[in-house]
Short mmCIF file of C-alpha atoms in Angstrom, two decimals:
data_model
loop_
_atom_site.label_atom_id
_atom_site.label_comp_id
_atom_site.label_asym_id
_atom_site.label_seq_id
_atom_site.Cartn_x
_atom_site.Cartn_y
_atom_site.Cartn_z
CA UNK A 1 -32.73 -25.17 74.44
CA UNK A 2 -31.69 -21.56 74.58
CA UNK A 3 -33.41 -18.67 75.88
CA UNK A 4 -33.56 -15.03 74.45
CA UNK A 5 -31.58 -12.98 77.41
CA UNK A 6 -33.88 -9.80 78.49
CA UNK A 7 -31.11 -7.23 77.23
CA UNK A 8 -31.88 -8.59 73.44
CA UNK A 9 -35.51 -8.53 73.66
CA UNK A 10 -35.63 -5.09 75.44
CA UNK A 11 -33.26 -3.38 73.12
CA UNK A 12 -35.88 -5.11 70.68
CA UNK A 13 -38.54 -3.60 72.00
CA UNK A 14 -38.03 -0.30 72.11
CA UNK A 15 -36.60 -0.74 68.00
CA UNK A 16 -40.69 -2.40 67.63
CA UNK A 17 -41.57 0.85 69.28
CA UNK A 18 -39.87 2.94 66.83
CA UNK A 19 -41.13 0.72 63.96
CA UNK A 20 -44.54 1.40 64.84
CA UNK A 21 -43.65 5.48 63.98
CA UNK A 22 -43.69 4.31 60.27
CA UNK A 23 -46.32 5.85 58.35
CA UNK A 24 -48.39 2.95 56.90
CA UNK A 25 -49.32 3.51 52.99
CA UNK A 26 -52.84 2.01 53.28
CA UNK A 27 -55.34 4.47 52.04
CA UNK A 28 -58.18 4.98 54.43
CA UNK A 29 -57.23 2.54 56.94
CA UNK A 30 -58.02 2.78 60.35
CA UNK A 31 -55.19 4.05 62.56
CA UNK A 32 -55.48 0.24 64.49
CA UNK A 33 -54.96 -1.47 61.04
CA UNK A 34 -51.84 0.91 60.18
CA UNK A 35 -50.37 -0.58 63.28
CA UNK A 36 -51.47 -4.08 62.58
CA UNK A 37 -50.05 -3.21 59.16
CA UNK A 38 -46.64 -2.43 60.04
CA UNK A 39 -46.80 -5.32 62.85
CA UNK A 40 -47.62 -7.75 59.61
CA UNK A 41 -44.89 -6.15 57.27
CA UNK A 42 -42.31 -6.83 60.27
CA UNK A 43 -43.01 -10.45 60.52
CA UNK A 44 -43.13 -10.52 56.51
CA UNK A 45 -40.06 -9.60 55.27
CA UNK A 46 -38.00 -11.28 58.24
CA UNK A 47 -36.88 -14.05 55.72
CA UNK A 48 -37.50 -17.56 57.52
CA UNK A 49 -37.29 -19.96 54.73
CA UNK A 50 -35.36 -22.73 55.72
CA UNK A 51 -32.31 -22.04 53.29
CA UNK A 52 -31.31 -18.34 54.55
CA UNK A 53 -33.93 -17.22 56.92
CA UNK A 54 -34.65 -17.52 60.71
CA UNK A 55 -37.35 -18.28 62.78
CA UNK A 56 -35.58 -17.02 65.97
CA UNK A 57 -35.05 -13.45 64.70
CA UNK A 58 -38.53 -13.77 63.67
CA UNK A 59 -39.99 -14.80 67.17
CA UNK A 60 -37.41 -12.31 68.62
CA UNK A 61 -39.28 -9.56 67.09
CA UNK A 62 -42.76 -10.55 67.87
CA UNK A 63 -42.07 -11.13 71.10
CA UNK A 64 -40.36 -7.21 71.59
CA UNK A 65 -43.77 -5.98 70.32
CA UNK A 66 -45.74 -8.06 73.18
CA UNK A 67 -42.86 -6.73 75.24
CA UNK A 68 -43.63 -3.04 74.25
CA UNK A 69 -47.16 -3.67 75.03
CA UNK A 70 -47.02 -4.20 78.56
CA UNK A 71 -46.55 -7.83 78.68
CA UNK A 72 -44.17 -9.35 81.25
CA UNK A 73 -40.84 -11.28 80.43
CA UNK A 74 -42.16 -14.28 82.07
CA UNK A 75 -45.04 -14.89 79.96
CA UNK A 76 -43.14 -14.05 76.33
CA UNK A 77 -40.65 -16.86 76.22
CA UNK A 78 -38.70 -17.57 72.87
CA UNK A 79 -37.94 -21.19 72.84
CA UNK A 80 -34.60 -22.07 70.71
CA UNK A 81 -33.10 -25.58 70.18
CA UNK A 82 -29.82 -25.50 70.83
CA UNK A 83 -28.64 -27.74 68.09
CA UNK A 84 -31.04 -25.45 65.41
CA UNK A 85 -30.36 -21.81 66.36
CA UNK A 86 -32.39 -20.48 63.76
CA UNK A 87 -35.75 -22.50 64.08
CA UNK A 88 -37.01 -20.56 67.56
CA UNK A 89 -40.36 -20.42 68.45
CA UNK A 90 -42.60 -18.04 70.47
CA UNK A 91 -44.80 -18.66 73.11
CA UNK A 92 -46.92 -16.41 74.79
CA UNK A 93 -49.85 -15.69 77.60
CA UNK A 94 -52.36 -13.37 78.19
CA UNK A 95 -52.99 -14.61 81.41
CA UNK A 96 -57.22 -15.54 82.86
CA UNK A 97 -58.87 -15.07 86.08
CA UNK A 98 -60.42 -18.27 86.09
CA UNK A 99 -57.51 -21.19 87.04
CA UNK A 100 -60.09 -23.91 86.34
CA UNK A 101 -60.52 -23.16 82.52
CA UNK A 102 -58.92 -24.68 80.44
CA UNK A 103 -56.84 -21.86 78.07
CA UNK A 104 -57.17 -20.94 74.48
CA UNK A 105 -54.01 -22.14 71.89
CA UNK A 106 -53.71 -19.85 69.57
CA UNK A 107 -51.44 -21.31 66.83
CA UNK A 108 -49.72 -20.30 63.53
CA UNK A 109 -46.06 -21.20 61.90
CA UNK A 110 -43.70 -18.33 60.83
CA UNK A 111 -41.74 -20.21 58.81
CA UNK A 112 -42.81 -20.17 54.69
CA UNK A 113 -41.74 -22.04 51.66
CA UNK A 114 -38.51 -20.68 49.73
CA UNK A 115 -38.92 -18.25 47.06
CA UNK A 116 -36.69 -16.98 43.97
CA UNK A 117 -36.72 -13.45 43.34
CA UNK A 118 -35.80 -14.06 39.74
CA UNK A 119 -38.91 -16.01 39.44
CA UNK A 120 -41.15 -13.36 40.72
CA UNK A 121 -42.93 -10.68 39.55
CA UNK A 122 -42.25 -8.37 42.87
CA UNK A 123 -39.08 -9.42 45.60
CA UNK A 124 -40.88 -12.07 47.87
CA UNK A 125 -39.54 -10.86 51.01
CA UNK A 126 -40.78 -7.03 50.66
CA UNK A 127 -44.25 -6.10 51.59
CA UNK A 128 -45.97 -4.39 48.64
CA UNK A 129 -49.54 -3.12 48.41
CA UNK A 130 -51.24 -3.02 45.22
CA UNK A 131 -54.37 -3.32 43.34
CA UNK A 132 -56.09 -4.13 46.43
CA UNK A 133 -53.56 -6.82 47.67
CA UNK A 134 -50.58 -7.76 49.89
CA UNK A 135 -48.10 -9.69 48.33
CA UNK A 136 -45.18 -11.49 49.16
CA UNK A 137 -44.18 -14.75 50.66
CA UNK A 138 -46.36 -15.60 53.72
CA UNK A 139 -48.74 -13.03 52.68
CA UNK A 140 -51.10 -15.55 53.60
CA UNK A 141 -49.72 -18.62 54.72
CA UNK A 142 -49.30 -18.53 57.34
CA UNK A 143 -48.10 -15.29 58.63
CA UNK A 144 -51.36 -13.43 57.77
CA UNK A 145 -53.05 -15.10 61.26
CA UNK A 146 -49.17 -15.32 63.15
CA UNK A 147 -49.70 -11.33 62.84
CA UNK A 148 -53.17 -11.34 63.95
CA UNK A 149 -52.51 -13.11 66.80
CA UNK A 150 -49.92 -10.96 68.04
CA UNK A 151 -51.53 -7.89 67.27
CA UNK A 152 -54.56 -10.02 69.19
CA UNK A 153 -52.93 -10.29 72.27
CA UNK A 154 -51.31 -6.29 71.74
CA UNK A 155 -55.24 -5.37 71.39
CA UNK A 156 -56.81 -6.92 74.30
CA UNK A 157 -53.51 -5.61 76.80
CA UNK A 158 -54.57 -2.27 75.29
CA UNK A 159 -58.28 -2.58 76.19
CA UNK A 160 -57.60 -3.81 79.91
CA UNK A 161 -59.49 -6.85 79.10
CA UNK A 162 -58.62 -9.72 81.63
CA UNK A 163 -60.08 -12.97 80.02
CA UNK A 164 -61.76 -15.44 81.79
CA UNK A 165 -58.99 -18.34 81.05
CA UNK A 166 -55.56 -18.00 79.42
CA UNK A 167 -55.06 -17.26 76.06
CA UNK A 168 -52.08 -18.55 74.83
CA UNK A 169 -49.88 -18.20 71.27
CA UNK A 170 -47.65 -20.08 69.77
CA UNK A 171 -45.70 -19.10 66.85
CA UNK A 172 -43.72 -22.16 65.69
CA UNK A 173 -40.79 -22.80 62.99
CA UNK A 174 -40.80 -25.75 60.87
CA UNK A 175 -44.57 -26.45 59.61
CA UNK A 176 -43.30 -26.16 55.82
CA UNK A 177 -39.86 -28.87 56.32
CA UNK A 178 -41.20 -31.01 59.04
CA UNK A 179 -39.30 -34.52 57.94
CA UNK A 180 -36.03 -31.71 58.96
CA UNK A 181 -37.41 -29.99 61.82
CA UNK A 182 -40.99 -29.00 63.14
CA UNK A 183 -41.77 -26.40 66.39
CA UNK A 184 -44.86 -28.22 67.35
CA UNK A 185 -43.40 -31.58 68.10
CA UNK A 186 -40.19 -29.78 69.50
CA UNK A 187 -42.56 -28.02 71.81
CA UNK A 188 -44.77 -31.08 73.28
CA UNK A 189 -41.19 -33.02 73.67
CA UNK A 190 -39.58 -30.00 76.00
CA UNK A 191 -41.94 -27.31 76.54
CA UNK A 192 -45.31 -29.06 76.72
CA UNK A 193 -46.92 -26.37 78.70
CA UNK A 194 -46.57 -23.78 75.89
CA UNK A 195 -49.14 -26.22 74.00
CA UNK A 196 -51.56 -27.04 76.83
CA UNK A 197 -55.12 -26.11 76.00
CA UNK A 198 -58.48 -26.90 76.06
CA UNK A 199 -58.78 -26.64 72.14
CA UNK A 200 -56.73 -24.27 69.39
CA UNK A 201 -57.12 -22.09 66.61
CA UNK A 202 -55.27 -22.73 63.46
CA UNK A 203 -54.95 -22.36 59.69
CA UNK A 204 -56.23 -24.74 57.34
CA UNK A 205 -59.81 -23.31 56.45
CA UNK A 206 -60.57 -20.37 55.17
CA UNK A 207 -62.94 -18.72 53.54
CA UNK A 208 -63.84 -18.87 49.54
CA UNK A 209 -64.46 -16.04 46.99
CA UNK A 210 -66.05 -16.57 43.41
CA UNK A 211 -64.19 -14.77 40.43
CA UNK A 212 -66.13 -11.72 40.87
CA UNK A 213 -64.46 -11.47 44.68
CA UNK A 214 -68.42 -11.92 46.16
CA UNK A 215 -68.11 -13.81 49.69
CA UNK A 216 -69.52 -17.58 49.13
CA UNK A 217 -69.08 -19.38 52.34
CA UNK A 218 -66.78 -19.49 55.25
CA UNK A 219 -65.02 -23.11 55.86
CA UNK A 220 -63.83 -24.52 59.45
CA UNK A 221 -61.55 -26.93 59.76
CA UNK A 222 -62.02 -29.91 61.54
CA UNK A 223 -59.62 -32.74 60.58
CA UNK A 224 -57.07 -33.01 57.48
CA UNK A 225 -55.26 -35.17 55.05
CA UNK A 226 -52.39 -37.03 55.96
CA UNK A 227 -49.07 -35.21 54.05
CA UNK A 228 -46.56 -38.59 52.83
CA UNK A 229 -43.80 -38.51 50.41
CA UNK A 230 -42.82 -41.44 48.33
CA UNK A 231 -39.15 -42.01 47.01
CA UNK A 232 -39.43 -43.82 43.58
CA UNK A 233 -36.03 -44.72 42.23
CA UNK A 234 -34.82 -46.97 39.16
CA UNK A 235 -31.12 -47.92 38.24
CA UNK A 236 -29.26 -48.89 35.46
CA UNK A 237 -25.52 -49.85 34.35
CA UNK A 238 -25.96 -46.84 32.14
CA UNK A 239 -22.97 -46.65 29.83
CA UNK A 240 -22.03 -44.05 26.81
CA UNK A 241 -24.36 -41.78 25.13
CA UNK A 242 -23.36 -42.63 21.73
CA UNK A 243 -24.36 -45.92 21.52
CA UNK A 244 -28.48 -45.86 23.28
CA UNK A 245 -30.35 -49.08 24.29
CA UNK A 246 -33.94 -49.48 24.89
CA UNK A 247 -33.30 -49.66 28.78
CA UNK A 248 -33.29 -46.68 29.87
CA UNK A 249 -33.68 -45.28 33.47
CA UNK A 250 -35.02 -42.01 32.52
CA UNK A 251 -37.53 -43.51 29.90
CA UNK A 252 -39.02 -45.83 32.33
CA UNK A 253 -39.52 -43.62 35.22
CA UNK A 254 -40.97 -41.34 32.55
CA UNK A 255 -43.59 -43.95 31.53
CA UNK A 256 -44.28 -44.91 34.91
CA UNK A 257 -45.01 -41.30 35.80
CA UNK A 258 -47.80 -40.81 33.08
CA UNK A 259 -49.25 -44.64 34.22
CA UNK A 260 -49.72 -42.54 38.00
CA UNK A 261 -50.98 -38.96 35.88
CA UNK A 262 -53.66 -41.12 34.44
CA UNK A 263 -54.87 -42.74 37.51
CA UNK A 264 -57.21 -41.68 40.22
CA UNK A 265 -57.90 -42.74 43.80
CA UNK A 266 -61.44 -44.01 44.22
CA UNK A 267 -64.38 -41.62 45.38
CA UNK A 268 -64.79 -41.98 49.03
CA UNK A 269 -65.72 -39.18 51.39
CA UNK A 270 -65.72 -38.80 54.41
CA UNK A 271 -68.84 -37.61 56.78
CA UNK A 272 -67.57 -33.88 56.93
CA UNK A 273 -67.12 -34.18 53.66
CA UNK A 274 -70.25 -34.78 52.80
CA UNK A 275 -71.75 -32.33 55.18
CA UNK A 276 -69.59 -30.02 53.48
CA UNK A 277 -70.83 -30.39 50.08
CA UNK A 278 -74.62 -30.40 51.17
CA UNK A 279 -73.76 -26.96 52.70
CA UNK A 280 -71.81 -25.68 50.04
CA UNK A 281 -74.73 -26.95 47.58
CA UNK A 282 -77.55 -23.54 48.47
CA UNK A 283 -74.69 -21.34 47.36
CA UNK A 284 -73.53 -23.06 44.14
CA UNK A 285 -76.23 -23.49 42.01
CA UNK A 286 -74.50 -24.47 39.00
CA UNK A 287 -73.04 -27.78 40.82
CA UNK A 288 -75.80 -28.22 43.26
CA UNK A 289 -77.38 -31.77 42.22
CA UNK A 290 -73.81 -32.67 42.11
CA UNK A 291 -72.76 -31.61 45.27
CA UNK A 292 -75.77 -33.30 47.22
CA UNK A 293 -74.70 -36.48 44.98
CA UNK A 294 -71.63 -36.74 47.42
CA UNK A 295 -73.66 -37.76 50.45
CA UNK A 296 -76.91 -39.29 49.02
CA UNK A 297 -75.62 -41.17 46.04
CA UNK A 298 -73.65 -44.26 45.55
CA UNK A 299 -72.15 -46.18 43.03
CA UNK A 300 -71.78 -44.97 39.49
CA UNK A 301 -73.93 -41.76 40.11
CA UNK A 302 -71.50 -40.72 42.83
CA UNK A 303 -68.76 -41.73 40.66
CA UNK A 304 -69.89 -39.40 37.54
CA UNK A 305 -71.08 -36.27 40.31
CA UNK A 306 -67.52 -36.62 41.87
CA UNK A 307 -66.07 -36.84 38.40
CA UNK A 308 -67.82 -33.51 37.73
CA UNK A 309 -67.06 -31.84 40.56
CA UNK A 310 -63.41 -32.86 40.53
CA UNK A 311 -63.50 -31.09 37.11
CA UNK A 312 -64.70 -28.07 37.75
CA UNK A 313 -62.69 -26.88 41.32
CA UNK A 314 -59.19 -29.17 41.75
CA UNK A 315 -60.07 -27.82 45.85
CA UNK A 316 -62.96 -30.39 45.60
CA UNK A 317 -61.11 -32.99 44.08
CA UNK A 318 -58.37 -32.76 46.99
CA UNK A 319 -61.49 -33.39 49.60
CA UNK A 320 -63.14 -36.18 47.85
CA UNK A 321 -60.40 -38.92 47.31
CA UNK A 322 -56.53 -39.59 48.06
CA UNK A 323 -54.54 -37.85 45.69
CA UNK A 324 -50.42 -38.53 44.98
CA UNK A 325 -48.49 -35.94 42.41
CA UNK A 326 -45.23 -36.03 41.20
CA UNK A 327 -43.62 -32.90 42.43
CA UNK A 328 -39.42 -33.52 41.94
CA UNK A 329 -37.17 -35.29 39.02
CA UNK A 330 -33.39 -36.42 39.28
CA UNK A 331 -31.85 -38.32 36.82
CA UNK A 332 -28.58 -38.69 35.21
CA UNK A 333 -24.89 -37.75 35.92
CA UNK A 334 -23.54 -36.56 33.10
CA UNK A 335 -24.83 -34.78 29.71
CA UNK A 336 -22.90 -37.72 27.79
CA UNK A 337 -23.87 -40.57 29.38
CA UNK A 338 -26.59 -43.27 30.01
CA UNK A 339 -28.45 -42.85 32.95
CA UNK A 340 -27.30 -44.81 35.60
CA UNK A 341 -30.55 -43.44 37.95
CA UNK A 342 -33.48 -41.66 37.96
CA UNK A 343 -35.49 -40.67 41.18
CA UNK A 344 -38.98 -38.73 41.74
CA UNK A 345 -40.73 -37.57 44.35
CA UNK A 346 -44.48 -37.98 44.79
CA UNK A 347 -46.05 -36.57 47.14
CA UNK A 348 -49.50 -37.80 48.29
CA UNK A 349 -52.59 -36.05 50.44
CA UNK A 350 -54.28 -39.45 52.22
CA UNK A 351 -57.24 -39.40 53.49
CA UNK A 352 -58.04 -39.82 57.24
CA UNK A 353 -58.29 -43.69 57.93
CA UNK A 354 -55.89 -44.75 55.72
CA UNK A 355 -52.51 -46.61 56.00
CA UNK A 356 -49.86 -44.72 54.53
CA UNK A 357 -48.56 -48.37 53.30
CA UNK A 358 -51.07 -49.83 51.44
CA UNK A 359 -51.01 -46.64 49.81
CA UNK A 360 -47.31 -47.23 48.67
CA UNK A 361 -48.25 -50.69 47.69
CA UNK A 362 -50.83 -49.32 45.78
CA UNK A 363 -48.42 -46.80 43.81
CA UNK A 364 -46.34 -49.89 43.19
CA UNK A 365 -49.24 -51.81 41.27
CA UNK A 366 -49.85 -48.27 39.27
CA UNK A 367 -46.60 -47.72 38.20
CA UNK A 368 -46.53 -51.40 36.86
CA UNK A 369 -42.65 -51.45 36.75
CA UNK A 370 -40.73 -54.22 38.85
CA UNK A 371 -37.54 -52.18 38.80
CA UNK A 372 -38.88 -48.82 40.00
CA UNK A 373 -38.70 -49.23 43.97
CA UNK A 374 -40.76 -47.17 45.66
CA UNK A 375 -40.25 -46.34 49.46
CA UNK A 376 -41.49 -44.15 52.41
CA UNK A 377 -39.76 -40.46 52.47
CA UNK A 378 -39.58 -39.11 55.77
CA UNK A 379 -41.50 -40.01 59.17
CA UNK A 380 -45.11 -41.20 58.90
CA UNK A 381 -47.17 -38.70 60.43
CA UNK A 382 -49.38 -39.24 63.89
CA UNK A 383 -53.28 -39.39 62.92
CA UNK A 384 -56.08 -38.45 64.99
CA UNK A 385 -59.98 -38.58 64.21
CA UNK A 386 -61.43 -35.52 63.60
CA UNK A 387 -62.34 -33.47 66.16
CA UNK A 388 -65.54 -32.39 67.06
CA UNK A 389 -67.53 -29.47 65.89
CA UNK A 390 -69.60 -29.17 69.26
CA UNK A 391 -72.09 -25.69 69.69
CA UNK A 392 -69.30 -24.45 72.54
CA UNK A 393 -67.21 -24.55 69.51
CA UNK A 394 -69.58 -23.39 66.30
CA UNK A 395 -71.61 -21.17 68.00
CA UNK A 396 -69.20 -18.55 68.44
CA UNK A 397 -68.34 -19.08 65.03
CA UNK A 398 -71.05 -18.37 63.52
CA UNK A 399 -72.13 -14.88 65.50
CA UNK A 400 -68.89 -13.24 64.96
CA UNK A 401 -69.30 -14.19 60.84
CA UNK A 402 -73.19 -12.81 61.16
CA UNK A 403 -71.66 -9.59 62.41
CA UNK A 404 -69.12 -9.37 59.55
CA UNK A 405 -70.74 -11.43 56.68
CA UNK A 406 -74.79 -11.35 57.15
CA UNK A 407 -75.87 -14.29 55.03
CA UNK A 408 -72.35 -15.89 54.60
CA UNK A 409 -72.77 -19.52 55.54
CA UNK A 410 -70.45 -21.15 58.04
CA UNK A 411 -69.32 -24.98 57.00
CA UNK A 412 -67.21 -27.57 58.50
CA UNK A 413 -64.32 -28.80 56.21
CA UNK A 414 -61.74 -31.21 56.05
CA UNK A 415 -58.02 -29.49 54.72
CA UNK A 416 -56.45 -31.46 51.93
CA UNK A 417 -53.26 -29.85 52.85
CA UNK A 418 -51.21 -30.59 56.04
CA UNK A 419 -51.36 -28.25 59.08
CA UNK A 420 -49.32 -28.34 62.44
CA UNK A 421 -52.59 -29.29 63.80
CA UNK A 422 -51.51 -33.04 63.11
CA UNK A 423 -49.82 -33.12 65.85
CA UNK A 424 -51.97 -30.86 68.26
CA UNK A 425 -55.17 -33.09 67.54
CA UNK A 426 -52.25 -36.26 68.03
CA UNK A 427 -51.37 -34.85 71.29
CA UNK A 428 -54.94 -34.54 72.70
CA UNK A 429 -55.68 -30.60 72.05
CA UNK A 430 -58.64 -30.53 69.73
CA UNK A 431 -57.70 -28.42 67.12
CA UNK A 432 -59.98 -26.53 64.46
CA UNK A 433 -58.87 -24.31 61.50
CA UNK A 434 -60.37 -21.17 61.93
CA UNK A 435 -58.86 -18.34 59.92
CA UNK A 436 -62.16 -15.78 58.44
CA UNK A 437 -59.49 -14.75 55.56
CA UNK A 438 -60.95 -14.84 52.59
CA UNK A 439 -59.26 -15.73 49.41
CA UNK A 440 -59.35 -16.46 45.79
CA UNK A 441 -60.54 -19.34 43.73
CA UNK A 442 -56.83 -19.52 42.42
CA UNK A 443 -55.64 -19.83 45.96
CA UNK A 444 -53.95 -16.53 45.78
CA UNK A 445 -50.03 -18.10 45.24
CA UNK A 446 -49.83 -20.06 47.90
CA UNK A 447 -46.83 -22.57 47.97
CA UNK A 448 -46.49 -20.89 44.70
CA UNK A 449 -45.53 -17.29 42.26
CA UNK A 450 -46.59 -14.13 43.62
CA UNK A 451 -48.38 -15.40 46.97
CA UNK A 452 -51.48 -12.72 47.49
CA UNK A 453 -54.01 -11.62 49.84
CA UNK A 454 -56.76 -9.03 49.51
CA UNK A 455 -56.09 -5.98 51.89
CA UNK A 456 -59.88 -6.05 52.42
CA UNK A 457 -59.40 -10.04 53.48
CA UNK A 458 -56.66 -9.33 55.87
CA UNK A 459 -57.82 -6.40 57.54
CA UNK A 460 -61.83 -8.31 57.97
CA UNK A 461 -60.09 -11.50 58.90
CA UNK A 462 -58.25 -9.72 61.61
CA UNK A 463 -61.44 -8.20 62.60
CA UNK A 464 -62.85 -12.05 62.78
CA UNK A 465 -60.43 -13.12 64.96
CA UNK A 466 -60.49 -10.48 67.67
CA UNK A 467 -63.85 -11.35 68.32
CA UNK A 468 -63.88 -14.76 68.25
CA UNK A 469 -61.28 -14.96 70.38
CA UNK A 470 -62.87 -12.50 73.61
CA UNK A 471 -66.01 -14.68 72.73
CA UNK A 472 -63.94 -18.21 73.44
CA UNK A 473 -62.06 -16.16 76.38
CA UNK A 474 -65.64 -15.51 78.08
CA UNK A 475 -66.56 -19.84 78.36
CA UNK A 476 -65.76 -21.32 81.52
CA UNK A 477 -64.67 -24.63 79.78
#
């Protein structure tokens, strides 16, 4: 591990200051949310894709802007493996008055999926307003809440507040490429006490917008899918172009992919999913019967209502059943030959529960094809029940969304997608995604083109946040 000296982040720290001078180009915001706004397009177009961009620069410049604020050196560490210079991480404290309760994690990566400027509409790494949105890469995942939480911790130094137990953050490299590196589990191996908490905040819910942009509920996580790739490779002598044979490797990996495209995992929620569909029913009127189906039918009736349902939002397909897509090709090595081999990557979402292998046996007996091998990619991830959704938990919830979103009903959600929080909930911190940024049915880009969020989402979510946080900074336990 290497440290940040004090000279770098100091000489950082007064260049945040002079950042902050930077007129913002929001219309009509508030002078707080120019500065959050210039905090956010900081962290935003420091590139920290794996391929070119870093983490530690990243970190480096979050931390100067805690710095500027008043915080002291020794609780704004940046915490760099020394064998991947680029993949720091910040950690941070606000520290309580209270040495008996247990502190607050506040947790979000800073690292985000590559993106081609040739294959975007605007440059990726360059914070542009318009029509009502942010866009870029991270816009929302997931350095939409990394800036909140900084600017979090920049608000409550401002206001003199003095919590009544710690409130930690930790910004963390990795989340995106974790069978190459991941923060989190760097972190619990050699700087444990960055992670220590009584629960933590983290992405993987948010809230969902109809078409029209109308608020329709706000989702907490508690408990996700289990991420797994799957290496499926065939081979073959191959031999020259010019003279084809039935056997091909490309062919048969090709058939064996539409065998897995046709098939689908069995129905079987789980109790929060369930819970989560009878919530989500009052608000969805259209898919109501279909919805309360999940959790009170069985058999073919719950078959046909998931069927529908699956249909109609692929969100709600992710939640009610395993799912495995291909996502990569490789085949061939040469334009005039036979292939000798053709690979694919699928990657699967499993639900809590079950066994990562029986799921690859399972692919196996889909893809019906004796020479296709199919094999484990990466490390099998840690799994951890869900955890749970007490009242010293939902309560607070649900009075800071009142205050925001009168009428807007809170409901607990499992993520289909991976989160850091894996290995959080693995490691004994409960761990809930809690986000109050609201986004499109499309999913606004994420992981995807032309990544969006709604200025109006960010600035409310941010908003959402702040209190929530000084309400969980009040509890003894």
């Amino acid at each position: 591990m290497i440290g940040t000296t004090g000279k770098m982040l100091a000489a950082l720290a007064t260049t945040a200051l002079l950042a902050g001078s930077v007129a913002a180009q929001t219309d009509n915001a508030r002078p707080d949310q120019a500065a959050f706004r210039d905090l956010y397009r900081e962290l935003i177009e420091t590139n920290t894709t794996l391929s070119e961009g870093s983490c530690t620069l990243a970190s480096e410049r979050m931390a100067a802007r805690l710095l500027a604020a008043g915080y002291p050196a020794a609780d704004v560490r940046v915490l760099v493996p020394s064998e991947r210079p680029k993949d720091g991480n910040l950690a941070a404290v606000l520290r309580g008055d209270d040495p008996t309760a247990a502190p607050i994690l506040l947790l979000a990566h800073i690292d985000v999926v590559e993106a081609r400027r040739e294959d975007w509409t605007r440059d990726p790494f360059t914070l542009i307003e318009e029509d009502g949105y942010f866009h870029a890469r991270g816009a929302q995942d997931d350095k939409a809440q990394a800036a909140i939480w900084v600017d979090t911790l920049i608000r409550l130094k401002a206001e003199g507040f003095t919590p009544r137990r710690d409130i930690k953050i930790a910004l963390t490299c990795g989340e995106e490429t974790s069978d190459t590196f991941n923060g989190v589990s760097w972190l619990l191996a050699n700087h444990r006490d960055a992670l220590e908490a009584g629960f933590a905040l983290n992405e993987g819910a948010r809230g969902r917008l109809d078409a029209a942009g109308n608020r329709v509920a706000l989702e907490i996580q508690a408990g996700e899918k289990i991420y797994q790739d799957y290496r499926l490779e065939i081979t073959n002598p191959g031999g020259h172009s010019s003279r084809p044979v039935p056997d091909n490797a490309i062919y048969r990996l090709s058939n064996a992919l539409t065998r897995l495209e046709a098939f689908t995992f069995p129905t079987e929620p789980n109790e929060t999913v369930k819970a989560y569909f009878a919530a989500l029913a009052p608000t969805n009127l259209a898919h109501a019967a279909d919805m309360r189906a999940i959790g009170s039918a069985s058999g073919r009736a719950r078959e046909a209502a998931a069927r529908r349902l699956s249909a109609a939002d692929p969100a709600w397909n992710a939640v009610l059943r395993t799912t495995c897509v291909a996502t990569m090709v490789d085949a061939g090595h040469a334009p005039n030959a036979l292939p000798q081999r053709a690979t694919a990557n699928v990657n699967c979402r499993i639900l809590p529960g079950q066994d990562p292998q029986a799921i690859r046996s399972r692919l196996a007996r889909v893809l019906a094809d004796p020479g296709i091998a199919v094999s484990i990619a990466g490390n099998i991830d840690p799994t951890s029940p869900p955890p749970p959704l007490s009242p010293d938990i939902l309560e607070p919830i649900r009075a800071a969304a009142a205050e925001l979103w009168p009428g807007v009903p809170v409901i607990p959600s499992m993520s289909p997608g991976a989160t850091d929080g894996r290995f959080t909930n693995a490691a004994g911190v409960p761990t809930y995604g809690v986000t109050g940024l609201f986004a499109d049915p499309d999913g606004g880009g994420v992981h995807g083109l032309n990544e969006r969020i709604r200025v109006r989402s960010l600035y409310e979510g941010r908003d959402f946040l702040f209190t929530l946080v000084k309400a969980y900074a009040g509890q003894a336990q």
